[in-house]
Amino acid sequence: MNAPVTLIGLGPMGQAMVHALLRAGHPVTVWNRTPSRAADVVAAGATLAATPADALAASKLVILSLTDYQAMHDILGPATEALAGRTIVNLSSDSPDRTREGAAWAEEHGARFLTGGVMTPAPMVGTEAAYVYYSGPSDLMEAHREALATIGRPRYLGEDLGLAQLMYLANLDVFLTSLASLMHATALLESSGVTASAAMEELMLTLVGVGEMLAVGGSPGAQIDAGEHPGDLSTATMMGATADHVVAASEAVGVDTALPAAVQAYYTWVRDNGHGGDNWTRIIDAMRPRNGTPAA
């Protein structure tokens, strides 16, 4: 029999994880602040614990799928005596610093800790497309890799307990900004009578083609690491001019300009600081901390 697993938090993501674990043959104990949310997974074979302490006692491996790290403290705070000897795998979202603080808190009560970020929507949990970032003690990762792999392919980043959270947030930075730009561009096209359906069909071509377009100019990451920003294929001046035009077009039809103006400001900074002939990647310097304070 596969090792038992406890899962606390039965939102859509938590429920999907339970089903994946059950399909893989793991006995699963669950707890949720709203017990009725457990009905579906209990019908599938999970066991509903009466209290968080009972849920912790049922398994050595405990997975948390909660709103944030404060929820962990709220739920497990009254049950700290049951934490000793457990491995807590917290897949909730929060800041890297709060992640490290949460890990220290759990360890003070005798638990060991892995942190993670799930890089897939709930319907894709347990599929080949799913993957999860993890960081924390490597021996814990290896000890529980098989069970955790039922949720999604583990991508272990190292011992720093905040790193998986940071990688998760960095990916969501790209994702959320892309979604916002998709909606802004759709609103811009609507101003000329283009339906959202027609707009998004065209805009998705750009969104899915970004990786291929970047590869044409080599590896942007490697160039940034080397401090190089070759402007042979595109320049910050050229890209900045386009950003200016997007802002102007938005203003002309009354579409909100906050998002394109933020992008425009980065290119303006690059040009104002004498790097207009460099590649668009030079805008990273407008974002990096300078002299101990974030770039304006």
GROMACS .gro file of C-alpha atoms in nm:
model
  296
    1MET     CA    1   0.000   0.000   0.000
    2ASN     CA    2   0.124   0.349  -0.080
    3ALA     CA    3   0.200   0.581   0.208
    4PRO     CA    4  -0.094   0.767   0.363
    5VAL     CA    5  -0.122   1.139   0.292
    6THR     CA    6  -0.316   1.412   0.470
    7LEU     CA    7  -0.443   1.707   0.272
    8ILE     CA    8  -0.578   2.018   0.440
    9GLY     CA    9  -0.771   2.270   0.229
   10LEU     CA   10  -1.039   2.159  -0.014
   11GLY     CA   11  -1.080   2.439  -0.262
   12PRO     CA   12  -1.077   2.333  -0.629
   13MET     CA   13  -0.699   2.280  -0.622
   14GLY     CA   14  -0.705   2.078  -0.299
   15GLN     CA   15  -0.986   1.858  -0.424
   16ALA     CA   16  -0.800   1.792  -0.748
   17MET     CA   17  -0.491   1.690  -0.550
   18VAL     CA   18  -0.693   1.449  -0.337
   19HIS     CA   19  -0.837   1.280  -0.645
   20ALA     CA   20  -0.489   1.248  -0.798
   21LEU     CA   21  -0.352   1.092  -0.478
   22LEU     CA   22  -0.645   0.851  -0.453
   23ARG     CA   23  -0.601   0.743  -0.815
   24ALA     CA   24  -0.237   0.664  -0.736
   25GLY     CA   25  -0.343   0.440  -0.447
   26HIS     CA   26  -0.261   0.663  -0.150
   27PRO     CA   27  -0.495   0.651   0.151
   28VAL     CA   28  -0.593   1.017   0.196
   29THR     CA   29  -0.722   1.193   0.506
   30VAL     CA   30  -0.870   1.540   0.457
   31TRP     CA   31  -0.983   1.835   0.664
   32ASN     CA   32  -1.149   2.159   0.563
   33ARG     CA   33  -1.300   2.446   0.757
   34THR     CA   34  -1.623   2.393   0.563
   35PRO     CA   35  -1.679   2.015   0.601
   36SER     CA   36  -1.938   2.000   0.321
   37ARG     CA   37  -1.660   2.063   0.068
   38ALA     CA   38  -1.524   1.719   0.153
   39ALA     CA   39  -1.833   1.535   0.025
   40ASP     CA   40  -1.696   1.469  -0.324
   41VAL     CA   41  -1.354   1.343  -0.214
   42VAL     CA   42  -1.503   1.134   0.068
   43ALA     CA   43  -1.731   0.970  -0.188
   44ALA     CA   44  -1.416   0.894  -0.390
   45GLY     CA   45  -1.252   0.723  -0.093
   46ALA     CA   46  -1.091   0.990   0.126
   47THR     CA   47  -1.142   0.999   0.502
   48LEU     CA   48  -1.268   1.320   0.664
   49ALA     CA   49  -1.093   1.403   0.992
   50ALA     CA   50  -1.292   1.569   1.268
   51THR     CA   51  -1.018   1.815   1.364
   52PRO     CA   52  -0.686   1.945   1.227
   53ALA     CA   53  -0.508   1.748   1.501
   54ASP     CA   54  -0.676   1.428   1.384
   55ALA     CA   55  -0.578   1.507   1.026
   56LEU     CA   56  -0.215   1.558   1.127
   57ALA     CA   57  -0.212   1.235   1.328
   58ALA     CA   58  -0.329   1.031   1.029
   59SER     CA   59  -0.020   1.073   0.809
   60LYS     CA   60   0.349   1.158   0.822
   61LEU     CA   61   0.311   1.356   0.498
   62VAL     CA   62   0.075   1.655   0.524
   63ILE     CA   63  -0.002   1.873   0.221
   64LEU     CA   64  -0.155   2.218   0.268
   65SER     CA   65  -0.358   2.381  -0.009
   66LEU     CA   66  -0.472   2.706   0.151
   67THR     CA   67  -0.524   3.069   0.059
   68ASP     CA   68  -0.202   3.189   0.225
   69TYR     CA   69   0.037   3.117   0.509
   70GLN     CA   70  -0.180   3.292   0.766
   71ALA     CA   71  -0.438   3.021   0.703
   72MET     CA   72  -0.176   2.762   0.804
   73HIS     CA   73  -0.123   2.940   1.134
   74ASP     CA   74  -0.498   2.977   1.190
   75ILE     CA   75  -0.567   2.609   1.128
   76LEU     CA   76  -0.261   2.440   1.274
   77GLY     CA   77  -0.192   2.689   1.554
   78PRO     CA   78  -0.433   2.515   1.794
   79ALA     CA   79  -0.288   2.174   1.698
   80THR     CA   80   0.085   2.234   1.731
   81GLU     CA   81   0.128   1.933   1.959
   82ALA     CA   82   0.041   1.712   1.660
   83LEU     CA   83   0.306   1.863   1.431
   84ALA     CA   84   0.604   1.671   1.570
   85GLY     CA   85   0.741   1.415   1.327
   86ARG     CA   86   0.535   1.539   1.033
   87THR     CA   87   0.654   1.665   0.696
   88ILE     CA   88   0.452   1.970   0.603
   89VAL     CA   89   0.438   2.047   0.230
   90ASN     CA   90   0.278   2.389   0.197
   91LEU     CA   91   0.152   2.457  -0.154
   92SER     CA   92  -0.022   2.781  -0.054
   93SER     CA   93   0.073   3.114  -0.207
   94ASP     CA   94   0.246   3.392  -0.013
   95SER     CA   95   0.565   3.596  -0.010
   96PRO     CA   96   0.905   3.423   0.013
   97ASP     CA   97   0.971   3.587   0.352
   98ARG     CA   98   0.641   3.465   0.497
   99THR     CA   99   0.722   3.122   0.357
  100ARG     CA  100   1.054   3.111   0.540
  101GLU     CA  101   0.889   3.237   0.860
  102GLY     CA  102   0.618   2.971   0.828
  103ALA     CA  103   0.878   2.699   0.781
  104ALA     CA  104   1.066   2.816   1.092
  105TRP     CA  105   0.741   2.812   1.290
  106ALA     CA  106   0.663   2.454   1.185
  107GLU     CA  107   1.017   2.341   1.263
  108GLU     CA  108   0.994   2.496   1.611
  109HIS     CA  109   0.708   2.254   1.674
  110GLY     CA  110   0.898   1.948   1.553
  111ALA     CA  111   0.783   1.933   1.191
  112ARG     CA  112   0.995   1.944   0.878
  113PHE     CA  113   0.896   2.160   0.586
  114LEU     CA  114   0.890   2.180   0.208
  115THR     CA  115   0.736   2.468   0.019
  116GLY     CA  116   0.594   2.456  -0.328
  117GLY     CA  117   0.410   2.634  -0.606
  118VAL     CA  118   0.166   2.450  -0.831
  119MET     CA  119   0.206   2.562  -1.193
  120THR     CA  120  -0.120   2.432  -1.333
  121PRO     CA  121  -0.493   2.498  -1.297
  122ALA     CA  122  -0.696   2.249  -1.095
  123PRO     CA  123  -0.834   2.051  -1.394
  124MET     CA  124  -0.477   1.968  -1.503
  125VAL     CA  125  -0.354   1.843  -1.163
  126GLY     CA  126  -0.227   1.487  -1.193
  127THR     CA  127  -0.179   1.505  -1.569
  128GLU     CA  128   0.146   1.490  -1.763
  129ALA     CA  129   0.123   1.865  -1.824
  130ALA     CA  130   0.127   1.949  -1.451
  131TYR     CA  131   0.441   2.050  -1.265
  132VAL     CA  132   0.516   2.187  -0.920
  133TYR     CA  133   0.814   2.387  -0.795
  134TYR     CA  134   0.960   2.276  -0.460
  135SER     CA  135   1.235   2.398  -0.231
  136GLY     CA  136   1.359   2.295   0.110
  137PRO     CA  137   1.566   2.005   0.248
  138SER     CA  138   1.673   1.777  -0.035
  139ASP     CA  139   1.631   1.461   0.172
  140LEU     CA  140   1.264   1.546   0.228
  141MET     CA  141   1.216   1.606  -0.141
  142GLU     CA  142   1.359   1.266  -0.226
  143ALA     CA  143   1.170   1.089   0.053
  144HIS     CA  144   0.835   1.216  -0.075
  145ARG     CA  145   0.905   1.263  -0.445
  146GLU     CA  146   0.694   0.965  -0.552
  147ALA     CA  147   0.385   1.077  -0.363
  148LEU     CA  148   0.423   1.440  -0.469
  149ALA     CA  149   0.471   1.338  -0.832
  150THR     CA  150   0.108   1.223  -0.839
  151ILE     CA  151   0.010   1.593  -0.823
  152GLY     CA  152   0.248   1.704  -1.095
  153ARG     CA  153   0.610   1.665  -1.204
  154PRO     CA  154   0.832   1.792  -0.919
  155ARG     CA  155   1.084   2.062  -1.014
  156TYR     CA  156   1.318   2.093  -0.719
  157LEU     CA  157   1.500   2.427  -0.692
  158GLY     CA  158   1.723   2.382  -0.389
  159GLU     CA  159   1.740   2.421  -0.012
  160ASP     CA  160   1.621   2.783   0.015
  161LEU     CA  161   1.266   2.751   0.145
  162GLY     CA  162   1.161   3.078  -0.017
  163LEU     CA  163   1.285   2.997  -0.366
  164ALA     CA  164   0.993   2.782  -0.485
  165GLN     CA  165   0.755   3.056  -0.376
  166LEU     CA  166   0.959   3.319  -0.558
  167MET     CA  167   0.971   3.111  -0.877
  168TYR     CA  168   0.595   3.057  -0.855
  169LEU     CA  169   0.535   3.431  -0.813
  170ALA     CA  170   0.776   3.515  -1.095
  171ASN     CA  171   0.581   3.288  -1.327
  172LEU     CA  172   0.255   3.445  -1.211
  173ASP     CA  173   0.411   3.787  -1.275
  174VAL     CA  174   0.446   3.690  -1.640
  175PHE     CA  175   0.106   3.522  -1.648
  176LEU     CA  176  -0.096   3.799  -1.484
  177THR     CA  177   0.073   4.072  -1.686
  178SER     CA  178   0.008   3.877  -2.005
  179LEU     CA  179  -0.360   3.834  -1.919
  180ALA     CA  180  -0.390   4.205  -1.838
  181SER     CA  181  -0.226   4.301  -2.168
  182LEU     CA  182  -0.457   4.062  -2.352
  183MET     CA  183  -0.760   4.234  -2.201
  184HIS     CA  184  -0.618   4.581  -2.268
  185ALA     CA  185  -0.552   4.497  -2.631
  186THR     CA  186  -0.902   4.350  -2.662
  187ALA     CA  187  -1.055   4.669  -2.521
  188LEU     CA  188  -0.847   4.872  -2.766
  189LEU     CA  189  -0.976   4.670  -3.062
  190GLU     CA  190  -1.334   4.686  -2.935
  191SER     CA  191  -1.313   5.062  -2.973
  192SER     CA  192  -1.315   5.005  -3.351
  193GLY     CA  193  -1.593   4.749  -3.347
  194VAL     CA  194  -1.384   4.431  -3.334
  195THR     CA  195  -1.555   4.171  -3.117
  196ALA     CA  196  -1.367   4.017  -2.825
  197SER     CA  197  -1.389   3.676  -2.996
  198ALA     CA  198  -1.226   3.805  -3.313
  199ALA     CA  199  -0.972   4.014  -3.123
  200MET     CA  200  -0.851   3.732  -2.902
  201GLU     CA  201  -0.820   3.492  -3.195
  202GLU     CA  202  -0.565   3.728  -3.348
  203LEU     CA  203  -0.396   3.834  -3.024
  204MET     CA  204  -0.333   3.477  -2.914
  205LEU     CA  205  -0.107   3.434  -3.217
  206THR     CA  206   0.131   3.687  -3.064
  207LEU     CA  207   0.095   3.549  -2.712
  208VAL     CA  208   0.182   3.190  -2.804
  209GLY     CA  209   0.453   3.299  -3.047
  210VAL     CA  210   0.659   3.505  -2.803
  211GLY     CA  211   0.901   3.224  -2.722
  212GLU     CA  212   0.978   3.155  -3.086
  213MET     CA  213   1.021   3.525  -3.159
  214LEU     CA  214   1.267   3.567  -2.872
  215ALA     CA  215   1.470   3.267  -2.984
  216VAL     CA  216   1.541   3.428  -3.321
  217GLY     CA  217   1.771   3.678  -3.149
  218GLY     CA  218   1.957   3.418  -2.944
  219SER     CA  219   1.913   3.362  -2.573
  220PRO     CA  220   1.794   3.680  -2.398
  221GLY     CA  221   1.868   3.526  -2.059
  222ALA     CA  222   2.227   3.442  -2.150
  223GLN     CA  223   2.278   3.789  -2.294
  224ILE     CA  224   2.144   3.955  -1.979
  225ASP     CA  225   2.369   3.734  -1.763
  226ALA     CA  226   2.664   3.849  -1.973
  227GLY     CA  227   2.561   4.214  -1.944
  228GLU     CA  228   2.502   4.232  -2.317
  229HIS     CA  229   2.206   4.396  -2.492
  230PRO     CA  230   2.279   4.376  -2.866
  231GLY     CA  231   2.053   4.604  -3.066
  232ASP     CA  232   2.106   4.445  -3.406
  233LEU     CA  233   1.750   4.311  -3.438
  234SER     CA  234   1.557   4.561  -3.229
  235THR     CA  235   1.639   4.861  -3.016
  236ALA     CA  236   1.489   5.020  -2.707
  237THR     CA  237   1.426   5.333  -2.913
  238MET     CA  238   1.223   5.139  -3.168
  239MET     CA  239   1.030   4.943  -2.907
  240GLY     CA  240   0.981   5.258  -2.701
  241ALA     CA  241   0.832   5.438  -2.999
  242THR     CA  242   0.579   5.156  -3.031
  243ALA     CA  243   0.499   5.186  -2.661
  244ASP     CA  244   0.440   5.559  -2.718
  245HIS     CA  245   0.199   5.477  -3.000
  246VAL     CA  246   0.005   5.225  -2.788
  247VAL     CA  247  -0.043   5.487  -2.518
  248ALA     CA  248  -0.150   5.749  -2.771
  249ALA     CA  249  -0.397   5.511  -2.938
  250SER     CA  250  -0.544   5.421  -2.600
  251GLU     CA  251  -0.582   5.785  -2.499
  252ALA     CA  252  -0.751   5.867  -2.829
  253VAL     CA  253  -1.036   5.621  -2.770
  254GLY     CA  254  -1.060   5.652  -2.393
  255VAL     CA  255  -0.915   5.309  -2.306
  256ASP     CA  256  -0.731   5.305  -1.973
  257THR     CA  257  -0.360   5.382  -2.014
  258ALA     CA  258  -0.218   5.262  -1.681
  259LEU     CA  259  -0.076   4.937  -1.818
  260PRO     CA  260   0.082   5.065  -2.143
  261ALA     CA  261   0.205   5.379  -1.965
  262ALA     CA  262   0.393   5.161  -1.717
  263VAL     CA  263   0.561   4.981  -2.007
  264GLN     CA  264   0.629   5.313  -2.180
  265ALA     CA  265   0.802   5.445  -1.867
  266TYR     CA  266   1.064   5.169  -1.879
  267TYR     CA  267   1.160   5.251  -2.237
  268THR     CA  268   1.164   5.622  -2.157
  269TRP     CA  269   1.407   5.554  -1.874
  270VAL     CA  270   1.636   5.353  -2.106
  271ARG     CA  271   1.640   5.625  -2.370
  272ASP     CA  272   1.688   5.901  -2.114
  273ASN     CA  273   1.989   5.714  -1.976
  274GLY     CA  274   2.164   5.685  -2.310
  275HIS     CA  275   2.083   5.323  -2.399
  276GLY     CA  276   1.835   5.375  -2.681
  277GLY     CA  277   2.051   5.177  -2.924
  278ASP     CA  278   2.052   4.870  -2.701
  279ASN     CA  279   1.812   4.576  -2.722
  280TRP     CA  280   1.474   4.594  -2.548
  281THR     CA  281   1.621   4.375  -2.270
  282ARG     CA  282   1.796   4.686  -2.137
  283ILE     CA  283   1.466   4.780  -1.964
  284ILE     CA  284   1.562   4.533  -1.691
  285ASP     CA  285   1.797   4.801  -1.559
  286ALA     CA  286   1.497   5.027  -1.501
  287MET     CA  287   1.345   4.752  -1.286
  288ARG     CA  288   1.646   4.638  -1.086
  289PRO     CA  289   1.721   4.785  -0.741
  290ARG     CA  290   1.975   5.066  -0.756
  291ASN     CA  291   2.171   5.191  -0.455
  292GLY     CA  292   1.958   4.980  -0.225
  293THR     CA  293   1.625   5.118  -0.345
  294PRO     CA  294   1.397   4.992  -0.622
  295ALA     CA  295   1.416   5.165  -0.959
  296ALA     CA  296   1.154   5.436  -0.998
   0.00000   0.00000   0.00000
